[in-house]
C-alpha cells in the first residue's frame, strides 16, 4: 500500500468511509460535550530526530475563536514541543472520542465498538497574560458545569498563571466520524 496515503495529496481530515463522516454541527456538538481529549505534538531534537508525543488532558472548545484551550504544568514535553516553533505556532492534532458498547462478532475482523470521534488539525501556541486567564476560566467552567471562577472559586491570580502553561490550538480543519451501529457484522 505504499503511496496510499500522502497528506500533501489527500486532505488528512477526510475520512476514508463516507458513511461514517459527520458535518460541522455534529463535530461542534461533540467538542462541546466531551471534556477529555488527547493532543499530539512532535519534538525535534538538534540531530533532527522527531519524537512524537500524545498528551491526554481536559480541554474546552471555544466556538467564537474556533480553537481548543487546555493547560499543563509550566514545564514538560507539551510546553517544550509547543514553544519549539513559537513564532509561527506548532502543528498539532487533537483527538476526542466518545465510546459506547462493544460489538461482538463471530468474525475476528468484524469485532467492533460504538464510537463517535473528532480529529482536529491546527496550530498550537502558548497563551500569556489575560489571554491565558480567559482561556483557563473557560476551561475550568467547561469541565465543571455550573462552576463560576471568582464566585465558586477564587479568581485566577498572576501567581496561578506563573505555575501553569495555557494553550490554544487554532482549528484549521477537522473531521468527525461515527459508528454507533446496533451490532457488528456476523459470519455464518
JSON list of C-alpha atoms in Angstrom, two decimals, residues 12-13 26-28 30-42 53-62 66-72 78 82 90-98 116-125 139 142-143 165-177:
[
{"chain": "A", "resi": 12, "resn": "UNK", "atom": "CA", "xyz": [-5.83, 14.39, 6.18]},
{"chain": "A", "resi": 13, "resn": "UNK", "atom": "CA", "xyz": [-9.18, 15.47, 7.64]},
{"chain": "A", "resi": 26, "resn": "UNK", "atom": "CA", "xyz": [-22.17, 17.37, 14.74]},
{"chain": "A", "resi": 27, "resn": "UNK", "atom": "CA", "xyz": [-18.43, 17.98, 15.30]},
{"chain": "A", "resi": 28, "resn": "UNK", "atom": "CA", "xyz": [-19.09, 21.12, 17.35]},
{"chain": "A", "resi": 30, "resn": "UNK", "atom": "CA", "xyz": [-19.18, 16.53, 20.33]},
{"chain": "A", "resi": 31, "resn": "UNK", "atom": "CA", "xyz": [-16.42, 19.05, 21.13]},
{"chain": "A", "resi": 32, "resn": "UNK", "atom": "CA", "xyz": [-18.81, 20.89, 23.47]},
{"chain": "A", "resi": 33, "resn": "UNK", "atom": "CA", "xyz": [-19.94, 17.66, 25.16]},
{"chain": "A", "resi": 34, "resn": "UNK", "atom": "CA", "xyz": [-16.78, 15.60, 25.73]},
{"chain": "A", "resi": 35, "resn": "UNK", "atom": "CA", "xyz": [-14.40, 17.06, 28.37]},
{"chain": "A", "resi": 36, "resn": "UNK", "atom": "CA", "xyz": [-11.27, 14.98, 27.73]},
{"chain": "A", "resi": 37, "resn": "UNK", "atom": "CA", "xyz": [-9.08, 14.56, 24.67]},
{"chain": "A", "resi": 38, "resn": "UNK", "atom": "CA", "xyz": [-5.54, 13.89, 23.50]},
{"chain": "A", "resi": 39, "resn": "UNK", "atom": "CA", "xyz": [-3.21, 16.36, 21.84]},
{"chain": "A", "resi": 40, "resn": "UNK", "atom": "CA", "xyz": [-0.39, 15.11, 19.61]},
{"chain": "A", "resi": 41, "resn": "UNK", "atom": "CA", "xyz": [2.78, 17.16, 19.13]},
{"chain": "A", "resi": 42, "resn": "UNK", "atom": "CA", "xyz": [6.30, 16.47, 17.90]},
{"chain": "A", "resi": 53, "resn": "UNK", "atom": "CA", "xyz": [4.07, 12.64, 21.97]},
{"chain": "A", "resi": 54, "resn": "UNK", "atom": "CA", "xyz": [0.39, 12.26, 22.84]},
{"chain": "A", "resi": 55, "resn": "UNK", "atom": "CA", "xyz": [-0.86, 14.03, 25.97]},
{"chain": "A", "resi": 56, "resn": "UNK", "atom": "CA", "xyz": [-4.31, 13.27, 27.44]},
{"chain": "A", "resi": 57, "resn": "UNK", "atom": "CA", "xyz": [-5.96, 16.29, 29.09]},
{"chain": "A", "resi": 58, "resn": "UNK", "atom": "CA", "xyz": [-9.12, 18.24, 29.77]},
{"chain": "A", "resi": 59, "resn": "UNK", "atom": "CA", "xyz": [-10.00, 20.85, 27.15]},
{"chain": "A", "resi": 60, "resn": "UNK", "atom": "CA", "xyz": [-12.61, 23.39, 26.15]},
{"chain": "A", "resi": 61, "resn": "UNK", "atom": "CA", "xyz": [-13.81, 24.24, 22.66]},
{"chain": "A", "resi": 62, "resn": "UNK", "atom": "CA", "xyz": [-14.36, 27.98, 22.08]},
{"chain": "A", "resi": 66, "resn": "UNK", "atom": "CA", "xyz": [-12.61, 28.49, 16.72]},
{"chain": "A", "resi": 67, "resn": "UNK", "atom": "CA", "xyz": [-9.99, 26.97, 18.97]},
{"chain": "A", "resi": 68, "resn": "UNK", "atom": "CA", "xyz": [-9.43, 24.46, 21.75]},
{"chain": "A", "resi": 69, "resn": "UNK", "atom": "CA", "xyz": [-7.85, 25.52, 25.04]},
{"chain": "A", "resi": 70, "resn": "UNK", "atom": "CA", "xyz": [-6.08, 23.33, 27.59]},
{"chain": "A", "resi": 71, "resn": "UNK", "atom": "CA", "xyz": [-3.34, 23.59, 30.19]},
{"chain": "A", "resi": 72, "resn": "UNK", "atom": "CA", "xyz": [-0.44, 21.60, 31.62]},
{"chain": "A", "resi": 78, "resn": "UNK", "atom": "CA", "xyz": [3.93, 19.68, 25.71]},
{"chain": "A", "resi": 82, "resn": "UNK", "atom": "CA", "xyz": [4.74, 23.87, 21.50]},
{"chain": "A", "resi": 90, "resn": "UNK", "atom": "CA", "xyz": [3.39, 24.34, 16.50]},
{"chain": "A", "resi": 91, "resn": "UNK", "atom": "CA", "xyz": [1.44, 21.98, 14.23]},
{"chain": "A", "resi": 92, "resn": "UNK", "atom": "CA", "xyz": [-0.75, 19.82, 16.44]},
{"chain": "A", "resi": 93, "resn": "UNK", "atom": "CA", "xyz": [-3.54, 17.28, 16.18]},
{"chain": "A", "resi": 94, "resn": "UNK", "atom": "CA", "xyz": [-6.24, 16.82, 18.81]},
{"chain": "A", "resi": 95, "resn": "UNK", "atom": "CA", "xyz": [-8.49, 13.77, 19.24]},
{"chain": "A", "resi": 96, "resn": "UNK", "atom": "CA", "xyz": [-11.74, 13.35, 21.16]},
{"chain": "A", "resi": 97, "resn": "UNK", "atom": "CA", "xyz": [-13.68, 10.09, 21.48]},
{"chain": "A", "resi": 98, "resn": "UNK", "atom": "CA", "xyz": [-16.96, 9.02, 23.00]},
{"chain": "A", "resi": 116, "resn": "UNK", "atom": "CA", "xyz": [-18.04, 8.97, 17.99]},
{"chain": "A", "resi": 117, "resn": "UNK", "atom": "CA", "xyz": [-14.80, 10.82, 17.35]},
{"chain": "A", "resi": 118, "resn": "UNK", "atom": "CA", "xyz": [-13.37, 14.10, 16.16]},
{"chain": "A", "resi": 119, "resn": "UNK", "atom": "CA", "xyz": [-9.87, 14.83, 14.93]},
{"chain": "A", "resi": 120, "resn": "UNK", "atom": "CA", "xyz": [-8.76, 18.48, 14.89]},
{"chain": "A", "resi": 121, "resn": "UNK", "atom": "CA", "xyz": [-5.78, 19.69, 12.86]},
{"chain": "A", "resi": 122, "resn": "UNK", "atom": "CA", "xyz": [-4.27, 23.06, 13.66]},
{"chain": "A", "resi": 123, "resn": "UNK", "atom": "CA", "xyz": [-1.59, 25.18, 15.22]},
{"chain": "A", "resi": 124, "resn": "UNK", "atom": "CA", "xyz": [-0.92, 25.34, 18.94]},
{"chain": "A", "resi": 125, "resn": "UNK", "atom": "CA", "xyz": [0.60, 28.21, 20.87]},
{"chain": "A", "resi": 139, "resn": "UNK", "atom": "CA", "xyz": [-11.62, 25.59, 30.64]},
{"chain": "A", "resi": 142, "resn": "UNK", "atom": "CA", "xyz": [-16.48, 23.97, 30.87]},
{"chain": "A", "resi": 143, "resn": "UNK", "atom": "CA", "xyz": [-15.03, 20.97, 32.71]},
{"chain": "A", "resi": 165, "resn": "UNK", "atom": "CA", "xyz": [1.07, 26.67, 30.82]},
{"chain": "A", "resi": 166, "resn": "UNK", "atom": "CA", "xyz": [-2.15, 27.53, 28.97]},
{"chain": "A", "resi": 167, "resn": "UNK", "atom": "CA", "xyz": [-2.51, 26.74, 25.28]},
{"chain": "A", "resi": 168, "resn": "UNK", "atom": "CA", "xyz": [-4.81, 27.48, 22.37]},
{"chain": "A", "resi": 169, "resn": "UNK", "atom": "CA", "xyz": [-4.98, 25.20, 19.35]},
{"chain": "A", "resi": 170, "resn": "UNK", "atom": "CA", "xyz": [-6.37, 27.20, 16.41]},
{"chain": "A", "resi": 171, "resn": "UNK", "atom": "CA", "xyz": [-8.54, 24.91, 14.31]},
{"chain": "A", "resi": 172, "resn": "UNK", "atom": "CA", "xyz": [-7.57, 24.78, 10.64]},
{"chain": "A", "resi": 173, "resn": "UNK", "atom": "CA", "xyz": [-9.61, 21.70, 9.73]},
{"chain": "A", "resi": 174, "resn": "UNK", "atom": "CA", "xyz": [-11.42, 18.86, 11.42]},
{"chain": "A", "resi": 175, "resn": "UNK", "atom": "CA", "xyz": [-13.24, 15.63, 10.77]},
{"chain": "A", "resi": 176, "resn": "UNK", "atom": "CA", "xyz": [-15.95, 13.78, 12.63]},
{"chain": "A", "resi": 177, "resn": "UNK", "atom": "CA", "xyz": [-16.72, 10.08, 12.46]}
]
